[in-house]
């Protein structure tokens, strides 16, 4: 790799991003064909980077694949015509929403992105999602408008209509980019105002006069320039392409072609070749639309570009005409063999003409070199944002040698090594280059014969009698590789997928793995950092070529590579560090190399796993293999969670149904290699209560609804708790700021849990994901949370005014939308706000004679009740509990302490509070909340009715439908319960004969407005439905199915209609 890429300036690292089926892998085939890795004839058909069997069967990419390509690029004619060698590291990513975590891991390693858009389908949901990912990771995007052939062959548009269609599409893409820019600008503006107010306050203190302070503050808000974020063909960041036919061009290609013919400067022509510019036939000058004077002229782009492409399609595919084709080939000065011209395969002829005329690979590589910055330039922009995400200065200067090396992508021997591993992936041991049988070439066989002959001749000359056993030692080595491959056939090796930001990494050197939870503010030998800093030996370095790996001895800065030796040390991502290219010196203490340790951080996941399945082996004795296989799977797939439930079940969490299928296939065939039984998917629900019109009488007479009085054993502790639904304004605020609340809680616990905090945080965050929470972008920062909450409480009015100081706890898991409020009149309230500010644990302020404090047990009971609600033991959402009184019989408690039975008292307090909270919820009108998918379906008009039928059958509802302009396609947006979604994609494909396929994205929870305990009671209902209530209660059905799965009591009638006789004969 050293010899191939002498200069980091000539390296580019890019990824392909786009919606599913928009042609990313087909585009990669064209680039691979240009590097002679695959045949030109097979490009587009082979899909070389879809190396898995199921990827080829389904026709979609499921895992990101990397490939390093080498291109010779000639200099521009006006400059010196010397050729340069460029190395382009490319990563092909999946477009399906289930595998969007693969996109996150890939984009973190790249500097630029090819954003592919199907010209007919236009901007889809995943297009916007991947554009947002590129925006967040500071990638330089190139828009590739793919499948241009569909405009001619399918939609049969004329060039002028096609031009209008293309300009609308570019406008839509720019609207998406403009939206991202506007939101960032608003954040910057708010941040600047806060910073200015803070500075003014400081100056006011110093100068003691506000007017003077404002006069001295001359700092104005500098708006960012949004000019370079948009896609504009004249700026060279838009490629028009048809990957299946192997052609692509930028406006510059045609500007170069026509500049000599028309006598214009190339730069001037490039500026006017896209847009509403026209060629005046009389004056031969370019005019704008203002000077048309009613003449029906065609835009330059239509006249010089599209009409020529349409002419080729017309002559070859639409109305085959051999003479026309020959004329076109002669006019374009192409070298095409006569047998190819006579070919009956019109697509092949089309591909041959276009590959020579408008080569897709040349266009993409030229665009990449022009638009995407080289690693030294890109890292100067991207690395400061990674290291200091909360610093918003335009230029951040390096603070030490390590940052200097990082910002400049320094690959000198004395430069510090910093590499970032974005994901781990599994490879069969037999696929590693060192374990493969090497094919012996003909030259090597001849050489062996010569060597053997020479050996015989020399032995004959030494002694009269030749010694036959001389050849014997050569036989064992030839057998050994075969034996080795049999040994390796069964095992999987975990490799890291990484990018080297600075230094030169060599095989055999020792490096430090800095895990994501490493805190640079503490020394490396600090108790909090010891577990997150692990030395590892580089056992192997590989260049990735799709499914193949090529072994190399060293890797230089600016390249992507695979690394062996991190298995068992790195879980998913890490930063690899060493002071210089020889690695960490032997016996060096971590403190000695502290200056070269840095933590670049973790990858943010865009999709939370929601589909949960319990697994067990068919043969029980295979359980250890299954557990080991699940560990490997969790490490090799960035979007899988595996854990053991409290019930003992081994559970796997995946992003969707397709993702689940792939994971089960991998477990059976690669990781566990045992037969597995999977349960039906376990879908999360939420429980809540609402104020309905006709509710049953309150459980506690002469008290407000929801009031429950409870007591511990022997009535030693009595309490009164009142439940009420949380007002919608507060509920939405809490749901949107769950991450802020969690951060507040963790910061509050930091000082207490010096040693255990890292483990606690990991397990808690995993449990949060297990519950299926949807985490929104917070609307307020941690320091503003309580003030904002107070505003919302005052907005809700009534008893909620000024209640934020009385909030005792949130639940479930201390960070949810349920609230425990200390509403006692005779004591100082237990305030979580004050507790977090003072940074100490909960304490009761109640000064009574007994030493036992029961408030902690009341909170525990609340947390238990919120984690497992009364309907089907699912988490509760949107309930508030007002603790109105807690009375303790001090003498009785002292007697229990003497008899050593205090644990029974505290246990009974927890149980009583838990039951009281559950009964309080049931006192209102209980409801289930369903996990909901937002579903986007693209379908043509003829199958629209069938799509609606499938959605309605699965209790979904259509939210919106809009027709794509200029096409017969509709984009249908629907909401579908997750519990009804299994088999939905297959069902919709079968009904529409494959003409429509849905994209399902988890979007949160929605109330199912039906009481699970409802039975007909009024005369009208009884007359309508009868005593048996023949219409099924949907909510009760869902509730009973969850209760049955969890082994809870289900109130189900075994005999439904006893009076109806059933005979076997019928």
XYZ file of C-alpha atoms in Angstrom, residues 279-776:
498
model
C -28.782 29.725 -28.310
C -30.005 32.460 -30.621
C -29.872 30.849 -34.105
C -29.304 34.199 -35.849
C -26.625 35.819 -33.708
C -25.134 32.499 -32.463
C -25.053 33.995 -28.966
C -26.371 32.580 -25.706
C -29.419 34.464 -24.415
C -31.458 34.204 -21.203
C -35.229 33.665 -21.042
C -35.793 37.456 -20.868
C -34.649 37.880 -24.493
C -36.730 35.063 -25.996
C -39.419 37.485 -27.259
C -41.944 34.665 -27.622
C -39.697 32.403 -29.735
C -40.020 28.656 -29.027
C -36.332 27.908 -28.504
C -35.066 24.904 -26.611
C -32.752 25.295 -23.587
C -29.078 24.554 -24.314
C -29.214 21.449 -22.081
C -32.064 20.014 -24.194
C -30.561 20.992 -27.519
C -26.966 19.877 -26.987
C -27.219 17.137 -24.354
C -30.564 15.386 -24.005
C -31.491 15.291 -27.693
C -28.241 13.508 -28.540
C -28.820 10.884 -25.816
C -32.476 10.469 -26.887
C -31.282 10.001 -30.506
C -29.029 7.089 -29.483
C -31.858 5.395 -27.513
C -34.261 5.929 -30.422
C -31.887 4.423 -32.998
C -30.817 1.436 -30.866
C -33.765 0.485 -28.613
C -37.021 2.291 -29.426
C -36.946 2.131 -33.271
C -33.889 0.004 -34.188
C -32.161 1.425 -37.255
C -28.716 0.080 -38.233
C -27.903 2.944 -40.619
C -28.639 5.585 -38.007
C -26.499 3.709 -35.467
C -23.575 3.582 -37.936
C -23.901 7.335 -38.562
C -23.965 8.068 -34.814
C -20.875 5.873 -34.227
C -19.009 7.618 -37.071
C -20.058 11.094 -35.893
C -18.909 10.374 -32.344
C -15.650 8.845 -33.649
C -16.113 5.615 -31.676
C -14.262 2.360 -32.370
C -16.916 -0.371 -32.354
C -16.413 -3.720 -34.085
C -18.812 -4.562 -36.965
C -19.964 -7.724 -35.152
C -21.017 -5.611 -32.162
C -22.951 -3.263 -34.475
C -24.791 -6.257 -35.969
C -25.602 -7.628 -32.495
C -29.258 -8.556 -31.880
C -28.889 -7.652 -28.197
C -29.853 -3.967 -28.365
C -29.015 -3.363 -24.673
C -25.486 -4.701 -25.222
C -24.980 -2.442 -28.264
C -26.331 0.528 -26.308
C -23.914 -0.208 -23.464
C -20.981 -0.522 -25.901
C -21.728 2.863 -27.536
C -22.277 4.723 -24.263
C -19.301 3.150 -22.423
C -16.978 4.570 -25.078
C -18.780 7.899 -25.469
C -19.837 8.821 -21.910
C -17.985 6.409 -19.627
C -19.692 6.234 -16.214
C -16.538 5.231 -14.326
C -14.489 8.116 -15.795
C -17.235 10.595 -14.929
C -17.683 9.356 -11.332
C -13.938 9.269 -10.640
C -13.405 12.728 -12.141
C -16.312 14.117 -10.063
C -14.908 12.453 -6.928
C -11.437 13.935 -7.493
C -12.868 17.416 -8.198
C -15.526 17.608 -5.446
C -14.435 15.353 -2.578
C -11.470 16.686 -0.573
C -8.354 14.583 0.031
C -7.789 13.245 3.607
C -5.429 16.092 4.687
C -7.993 18.724 3.605
C -11.058 16.819 4.845
C -9.575 15.974 8.254
C -8.758 19.626 8.928
C -12.526 20.265 8.668
C -14.024 17.030 10.083
C -11.674 16.044 12.927
C -12.167 19.241 15.010
C -15.950 18.594 14.892
C -15.395 15.012 16.109
C -13.054 15.990 18.919
C -14.921 19.115 20.044
C -18.607 18.632 19.123
C -19.662 21.451 21.480
C -17.190 24.036 20.164
C -18.652 25.970 17.228
C -15.744 28.145 16.131
C -15.030 28.105 12.414
C -11.328 27.364 12.850
C -10.070 25.264 15.735
C -6.291 25.248 16.009
C -4.449 22.050 17.033
C -3.463 22.121 20.710
C -0.625 19.539 20.590
C 1.431 17.322 18.268
C -1.225 14.572 18.243
C -3.934 16.965 16.992
C -1.466 18.477 14.502
C -0.859 14.979 13.034
C -4.607 14.295 12.951
C -5.575 17.555 11.255
C -2.916 17.132 8.537
C -3.203 13.330 8.035
C 0.533 13.014 8.730
C 1.923 9.591 7.735
C 5.577 10.124 8.773
C 7.201 7.330 10.891
C 7.267 9.553 13.995
C 3.592 10.625 13.601
C 1.171 9.311 16.215
C -1.056 6.458 15.025
C -4.779 7.223 15.325
C -7.274 4.900 13.630
C -11.015 4.691 14.140
C -12.783 1.300 14.077
C -16.421 1.983 13.161
C -17.663 -1.612 13.207
C -16.569 -5.224 13.615
C -17.411 -7.845 11.018
C -17.030 -11.616 10.845
C -15.112 -13.508 8.158
C -14.785 -17.272 7.790
C -11.232 -18.227 8.790
C -10.743 -20.081 5.495
C -11.396 -16.767 3.624
C -8.337 -15.049 5.147
C -5.499 -14.752 2.578
C -2.984 -16.595 4.785
C -5.295 -19.628 5.100
C -6.200 -19.975 1.432
C -4.645 -22.636 -0.799
C -2.394 -20.866 -3.247
C -2.859 -21.864 -6.878
C 0.474 -22.870 -8.413
C 1.175 -21.204 -11.774
C 2.620 -23.006 -14.802
C 5.928 -21.108 -14.460
C 6.276 -22.245 -10.835
C 5.625 -25.879 -11.834
C 8.336 -25.696 -14.533
C 10.726 -24.130 -12.010
C 10.015 -26.994 -9.579
C 10.836 -29.571 -12.306
C 14.114 -27.763 -13.088
C 15.049 -27.605 -9.371
C 14.312 -31.314 -8.941
C 16.400 -32.148 -12.030
C 19.329 -30.044 -10.778
C 19.074 -31.709 -7.362
C 19.227 -35.157 -9.016
C 22.203 -34.162 -11.166
C 24.184 -32.797 -8.191
C 23.421 -35.890 -6.094
C 24.508 -38.155 -8.999
C 27.807 -36.320 -9.318
C 28.489 -36.569 -5.555
C 27.790 -40.277 -5.281
C 27.421 -43.104 -7.774
C 24.207 -44.359 -6.140
C 21.403 -41.746 -6.155
C 19.597 -41.288 -2.868
C 15.797 -41.553 -3.441
C 14.572 -40.107 -0.085
C 15.787 -36.590 -1.077
C 12.379 -35.582 -2.406
C 10.560 -36.812 0.717
C 10.801 -33.642 2.877
C 8.905 -31.641 0.210
C 5.682 -33.671 0.550
C 4.507 -32.662 4.078
C 4.321 -28.899 3.343
C 2.072 -29.539 0.330
C -0.361 -31.525 2.530
C -0.266 -29.090 5.460
C -2.270 -26.250 3.881
C -5.118 -28.650 3.087
C -5.200 -29.892 6.667
C -5.090 -26.320 7.943
C -8.063 -25.301 5.790
C -10.121 -28.172 7.238
C -9.318 -26.945 10.743
C -10.257 -23.355 9.883
C -13.409 -24.225 7.937
C -15.645 -24.155 11.014
C -14.483 -20.956 12.728
C -15.309 -17.274 12.209
C -12.702 -14.538 12.743
C -13.757 -11.056 13.910
C -12.042 -8.207 12.032
C -12.289 -4.444 12.592
C -13.363 -2.117 9.768
C -11.264 1.029 10.242
C -9.773 4.193 8.801
C -6.290 5.425 9.617
C -6.331 9.174 10.344
C -2.623 9.642 11.022
C 0.639 7.691 11.184
C 1.604 4.397 9.570
C 0.342 1.137 11.078
C 2.436 -2.024 10.718
C 1.674 -5.704 11.237
C 3.065 -7.060 14.527
C 3.120 -3.712 16.335
C 1.288 -3.147 19.631
C -1.426 -0.497 19.885
C -3.880 0.703 22.523
C -7.613 0.232 21.954
C -9.365 3.270 23.445
C -12.989 2.220 23.978
C -15.879 4.745 23.615
C -16.329 5.203 27.395
C -12.686 6.241 27.939
C -12.625 9.692 29.572
C -9.599 11.761 28.549
C -10.095 14.133 31.522
C -8.799 11.346 33.818
C -5.332 9.741 33.593
C -5.137 6.323 31.824
C -4.465 4.466 35.116
C -7.556 5.990 36.809
C -10.119 3.457 38.053
C -12.713 4.726 35.545
C -10.380 4.346 32.548
C -8.550 1.083 33.265
C -11.351 -1.082 31.814
C -11.616 1.111 28.696
C -7.947 1.075 27.639
C -6.767 -2.285 26.292
C -3.450 -3.107 24.572
C -3.710 -5.253 21.423
C -1.269 -6.686 18.891
C -1.893 -6.039 15.195
C -2.068 -9.624 13.901
C -2.929 -8.711 10.335
C -3.789 -5.778 8.054
C -5.910 -6.201 4.939
C -7.108 -4.107 2.023
C -10.765 -4.923 1.371
C -11.821 -5.786 -2.172
C -15.490 -6.647 -1.684
C -15.584 -10.279 -0.620
C -11.806 -10.643 -0.972
C -9.112 -9.534 1.497
C -5.570 -8.689 0.392
C -2.863 -8.940 3.041
C -0.549 -5.907 3.437
C 2.342 -5.244 5.810
C 1.549 -1.595 6.513
C -1.178 0.994 6.008
C -0.619 4.722 5.616
C -2.806 7.585 6.826
C -5.897 8.319 4.726
C -6.806 4.726 3.906
C -9.559 2.352 4.992
C -8.514 -1.170 5.976
C -9.450 -4.286 7.935
C -7.497 -5.205 11.068
C -7.147 -8.573 12.775
C -6.359 -8.945 16.476
C -9.185 -6.971 18.099
C -11.504 -9.949 18.728
C -12.494 -10.122 22.416
C -11.042 -6.650 23.044
C -13.225 -4.278 21.002
C -16.993 -4.769 21.109
C -18.233 -2.546 18.266
C -16.136 0.596 17.853
C -12.942 2.016 19.280
C -10.060 4.385 18.603
C -6.681 2.713 18.023
C -3.704 4.749 19.265
C 0.080 4.460 19.413
C 2.855 7.103 19.767
C 4.627 6.194 16.482
C 4.674 3.690 13.598
C 6.618 1.039 15.560
C 3.705 0.927 17.998
C 3.732 1.105 21.782
C 7.216 0.299 23.168
C 7.410 -2.975 25.127
C 6.741 -2.601 28.839
C 5.582 1.006 28.404
C 3.158 2.274 31.018
C -0.100 3.857 29.683
C 0.790 7.077 31.527
C 3.987 7.378 29.439
C 1.983 7.358 26.183
C -0.906 9.448 27.539
C -0.165 12.253 25.050
C -0.906 9.925 22.126
C -4.250 8.613 23.491
C -7.446 10.139 22.110
C -11.106 9.100 22.028
C -12.945 9.945 18.792
C -16.242 8.609 20.214
C -19.005 6.238 19.234
C -21.262 5.962 16.191
C -24.771 7.330 16.655
C -27.482 4.900 15.651
C -30.369 6.255 13.587
C -32.716 3.270 13.973
C -33.545 1.680 17.315
C -34.086 -2.100 17.245
C -37.751 -2.877 17.908
C -38.438 -6.493 16.832
C -37.655 -8.842 19.712
C -37.517 -12.649 19.400
C -36.699 -15.335 21.979
C -34.388 -18.105 20.710
C -33.710 -21.658 21.818
C -31.821 -24.528 20.175
C -33.822 -27.511 18.865
C -31.432 -29.798 20.782
C -31.137 -28.405 24.358
C -27.499 -29.509 24.708
C -26.567 -26.974 21.969
C -27.378 -24.027 24.256
C -23.682 -23.057 24.868
C -23.127 -22.915 21.079
C -26.201 -20.672 20.674
C -25.015 -18.290 23.432
C -21.514 -18.081 21.889
C -23.063 -17.566 18.431
C -25.287 -14.742 19.724
C -22.244 -12.987 21.208
C -20.466 -13.194 17.836
C -23.563 -11.942 16.010
C -23.967 -8.961 18.370
C -20.349 -8.010 17.708
C -20.518 -8.496 13.933
C -23.799 -6.595 13.382
C -23.945 -2.962 14.570
C -27.751 -2.930 14.955
C -28.370 -6.143 16.926
C -28.859 -6.376 20.685
C -28.660 -9.759 22.421
C -29.318 -10.371 26.102
C -30.865 -12.778 28.572
C -34.222 -11.799 30.041
C -35.113 -12.182 33.710
C -37.213 -15.197 32.654
C -34.039 -16.911 31.405
C -34.932 -16.580 27.709
C -32.171 -15.609 25.291
C -33.525 -12.686 23.292
C -32.364 -11.028 20.090
C -33.454 -7.494 19.137
C -33.414 -6.461 15.465
C -34.391 -3.403 13.413
C -37.112 -5.093 11.370
C -38.458 -8.289 9.882
C -35.916 -8.527 7.045
C -33.070 -7.810 9.467
C -34.393 -10.563 11.762
C -34.450 -13.083 8.891
C -30.837 -12.286 8.047
C -29.724 -12.582 11.690
C -31.414 -15.976 12.141
C -29.832 -17.222 8.895
C -26.392 -16.062 10.079
C -26.862 -17.741 13.465
C -27.879 -21.058 11.888
C -25.238 -21.145 9.157
C -22.237 -19.164 10.441
C -22.078 -18.265 14.108
C -23.860 -20.961 16.147
C -24.141 -23.672 13.436
C -27.076 -25.312 15.235
C -30.800 -25.612 14.506
C -32.686 -22.774 16.200
C -36.314 -22.292 17.123
C -37.484 -18.678 17.222
C -40.567 -17.524 19.112
C -43.168 -15.275 17.554
C -41.912 -11.675 17.533
C -42.324 -9.988 20.930
C -43.707 -6.496 20.344
C -43.561 -3.800 23.054
C -46.741 -2.066 24.230
C -47.286 0.837 26.605
C -50.029 1.215 29.223
C -51.782 4.417 30.180
C -55.156 5.764 31.328
C -57.464 8.498 30.093
C -60.460 10.378 31.422
C -63.439 8.774 29.646
C -67.118 9.772 29.641
C -68.674 6.763 31.369
C -66.168 5.376 33.872
C -66.974 3.009 36.746
C -67.407 4.607 40.195
C -64.186 5.538 41.992
C -62.610 2.747 44.099
C -62.196 4.959 47.173
C -65.539 6.543 48.180
C -65.643 10.230 49.181
C -62.233 10.885 47.575
C -60.987 12.248 44.274
C -60.841 9.724 41.413
C -57.620 7.732 41.405
C -57.085 7.996 45.181
C -55.878 4.705 46.668
C -55.172 4.193 50.356
C -52.687 1.450 51.197
C -50.841 -0.032 54.140
C -47.919 -2.307 54.863
C -48.129 -5.407 57.083
C -49.843 -4.772 60.448
C -50.641 -1.222 59.247
C -47.214 -0.012 60.400
C -46.927 2.293 57.361
C -50.117 3.747 55.864
C -50.206 6.007 52.833
C -52.531 7.671 50.358
C -51.610 8.028 46.667
C -53.720 9.732 43.999
C -53.216 9.005 40.321
C -54.059 11.256 37.373
C -53.166 11.321 33.658
C -50.293 13.727 32.890
C -51.548 16.739 30.838
C -50.615 16.410 27.160
C -48.394 19.515 27.122
C -46.168 18.091 29.913
C -46.264 14.550 28.467
C -44.989 15.664 25.035
C -42.250 17.746 26.673
C -41.058 14.756 28.754
C -41.161 12.342 25.780
C -39.091 14.711 23.641
C -36.503 15.247 26.387
C -35.929 11.698 27.655
C -32.256 11.862 26.630
C -31.793 15.147 28.544
C -33.463 13.664 31.620
C -31.274 10.571 31.410
C -28.138 12.724 31.107
C -29.205 14.745 34.190
C -29.726 11.560 36.207
C -26.386 10.088 35.116
C -24.507 13.309 35.932
C -26.179 13.295 39.347
C -24.982 9.731 39.983
C -21.419 10.259 38.726
C -19.797 11.173 42.005
C -21.456 8.354 43.903
C -20.674 5.546 41.455
C -17.030 6.174 40.686
C -16.268 2.537 40.007
C -19.603 1.120 38.932
C -20.968 3.957 36.852
C -19.691 2.731 33.506
C -21.297 -0.673 33.981
C -24.552 0.850 35.278
C -24.847 3.219 32.362
C -24.274 0.445 29.827
C -26.865 -1.883 31.299
C -29.422 0.876 31.778
C -29.060 2.172 28.244
C -29.432 -1.371 26.948
C -32.568 -1.840 29.028
C -33.967 1.411 27.690
C -33.461 0.144 24.165
C -34.962 -3.199 25.188
C -38.135 -1.371 26.167
C -38.353 0.063 22.651
C -38.254 3.763 23.515
C -38.129 6.162 20.621
C -35.559 8.849 21.445
C -36.263 12.283 19.956
